[in-house]
Every structure is written in structure tokens, then in C-alpha cells.
Amino acid sequence: MFRRDVKALSELIMRNLRTQGLEMPLLQRRLIAAWPEVAGPAVARYTTQVVIRNQTLYVSVVNAALRADLTMNRMTYVKQLNAVVQAQVIVDIRFV
């Protein structure tokens, strides 16, 4: 008898992406796409641009009062966004 090494398809795909250096860009795109879901529709309506640079998520907010409120809760958003993608993609959020 021989032994089969059975792997999940998702595991094989992620391993292939990792070897090609495409895993992190994919996770970053998923995190950016998850911003409206995590922040909620009321907050997402006031955000215009969401970009990741050097493990920091930059979110453009058009309302100054909302920007101050989001800044106080930024670590909560960091934890929630990383939990959605199930990886440590960002370490900080800056609201500009």
C-alpha cells in the first residue's frame, strides 16, 4: 500500500501564490475590499480612498469629526480587518 498526501485545494493555491510572491498582494486586496464591511456603510460613505503602504492602511476621510473618532478606534479596526483576511497584513491605520 502507498500513502497519499491529501491536501486541501485552498492550501495548495495559497502555497503556489506564496512561492510566486503573490500572496501578500492578494491579502492586501481582500483587506481593502473588506473596509466598507468592517467600517459600516455610514463610515464607508465618507471615505474616498483606501491604500496600503508599508503595512499601514491609509484611509481618506472627508469629515474631520469622523476622522477624529476613527483615529481613537483605529486599533480596533486593525484587529477586525486582519481577522477578516486571517493574516497580519496591516499594523496601523492612518486617517487622512
Short mmCIF file of C-alpha atoms in Angstrom, two decimals:
data_model
loop_
_atom_site.label_atom_id
_atom_site.label_comp_id
_atom_site.label_asym_id
_atom_site.label_seq_id
_atom_site.Cartn_x
_atom_site.Cartn_y
_atom_site.Cartn_z
CA MET A 1 0.00 0.00 0.00
CA PHE A 2 1.06 3.53 -0.60
CA ARG A 3 0.26 6.60 1.41
CA ARG A 4 -1.47 9.57 -0.17
CA ASP A 5 -0.63 13.07 0.86
CA VAL A 6 -4.03 14.71 0.57
CA LYS A 7 -4.08 18.50 0.79
CA ALA A 8 -6.93 20.98 0.56
CA LEU A 9 -7.14 22.86 -2.72
CA SER A 10 -7.12 26.23 -0.95
CA GLU A 11 -3.88 25.26 0.81
CA LEU A 12 -2.26 24.31 -2.49
CA ILE A 13 -3.35 27.54 -4.15
CA MET A 14 -2.04 29.68 -1.28
CA ARG A 15 1.26 27.77 -1.28
CA ASN A 16 1.60 28.36 -5.02
CA LEU A 17 0.81 32.08 -4.61
CA ARG A 18 3.34 32.31 -1.77
CA THR A 19 6.12 30.78 -3.88
CA GLN A 20 5.37 33.23 -6.69
CA GLY A 21 5.28 36.21 -4.31
CA LEU A 22 1.60 36.93 -4.91
CA GLU A 23 0.13 36.02 -1.53
CA MET A 24 0.56 39.42 0.14
CA PRO A 25 -0.89 41.47 -2.75
CA LEU A 26 -3.92 39.17 -2.73
CA LEU A 27 -4.37 39.58 1.02
CA GLN A 28 -4.00 43.35 0.69
CA ARG A 29 -6.72 43.48 -1.97
CA ARG A 30 -9.01 41.41 0.27
CA LEU A 31 -8.35 43.73 3.19
CA ILE A 32 -9.11 46.85 1.13
CA ALA A 33 -12.30 45.23 -0.16
CA ALA A 34 -13.31 44.42 3.44
CA TRP A 35 -13.01 48.05 4.63
CA PRO A 36 -16.65 49.03 3.84
CA GLU A 37 -17.92 45.88 5.54
CA VAL A 38 -15.84 46.37 8.71
CA ALA A 39 -16.32 50.13 8.94
CA GLY A 40 -20.01 50.01 8.10
CA PRO A 41 -21.96 51.78 5.37
CA ALA A 42 -22.23 55.09 7.25
CA VAL A 43 -18.45 55.40 7.64
CA ALA A 44 -17.66 53.97 4.19
CA ARG A 45 -19.80 56.70 2.62
CA TYR A 46 -17.37 59.35 3.94
CA THR A 47 -14.19 57.55 2.84
CA THR A 48 -12.85 58.26 -0.62
CA GLN A 49 -9.59 56.36 -0.96
CA VAL A 50 -8.15 53.30 0.80
CA VAL A 51 -4.49 52.38 0.16
CA ILE A 52 -1.90 50.16 1.89
CA ARG A 53 1.73 51.30 2.10
CA ASN A 54 4.38 49.70 4.34
CA GLN A 55 1.84 47.71 6.37
CA THR A 56 -0.15 50.88 7.09
CA LEU A 57 -3.68 51.38 5.80
CA TYR A 58 -4.29 54.97 4.66
CA VAL A 59 -7.95 55.96 4.55
CA SER A 60 -9.05 59.35 3.19
CA VAL A 61 -11.94 60.70 5.24
CA VAL A 62 -13.81 63.83 4.14
CA ASN A 63 -15.36 64.64 7.54
CA ALA A 64 -12.96 65.96 10.20
CA ALA A 65 -15.14 64.94 13.16
CA LEU A 66 -15.43 61.41 11.81
CA ARG A 67 -11.67 61.32 11.22
CA ALA A 68 -11.05 62.14 14.91
CA ASP A 69 -13.50 59.44 16.03
CA LEU A 70 -11.94 56.83 13.74
CA THR A 71 -8.44 57.72 14.92
CA MET A 72 -9.40 56.92 18.51
CA ASN A 73 -10.69 53.48 17.46
CA ARG A 74 -8.01 52.62 14.91
CA MET A 75 -6.53 49.62 16.73
CA THR A 76 -9.98 48.02 16.86
CA TYR A 77 -10.22 48.40 13.08
CA VAL A 78 -6.72 46.94 12.64
CA LYS A 79 -7.70 43.82 14.59
CA GLN A 80 -11.02 43.43 12.76
CA LEU A 81 -9.51 43.86 9.29
CA ASN A 82 -6.68 41.42 9.98
CA ALA A 83 -9.24 38.95 11.34
CA VAL A 84 -11.27 39.18 8.13
CA VAL A 85 -8.29 38.19 5.95
CA GLN A 86 -6.95 35.81 8.63
CA ALA A 87 -3.42 37.22 8.39
CA GLN A 88 -1.30 40.07 9.78
CA VAL A 89 -1.48 42.39 6.77
CA ILE A 90 -1.51 45.80 8.46
CA VAL A 91 -0.16 47.08 11.77
CA ASP A 92 -1.62 50.60 11.76
CA ILE A 93 -4.27 52.79 10.14
CA ARG A 94 -3.84 56.46 9.31
CA PHE A 95 -6.90 58.57 8.56
CA VAL A 96 -6.03 61.46 6.29
#
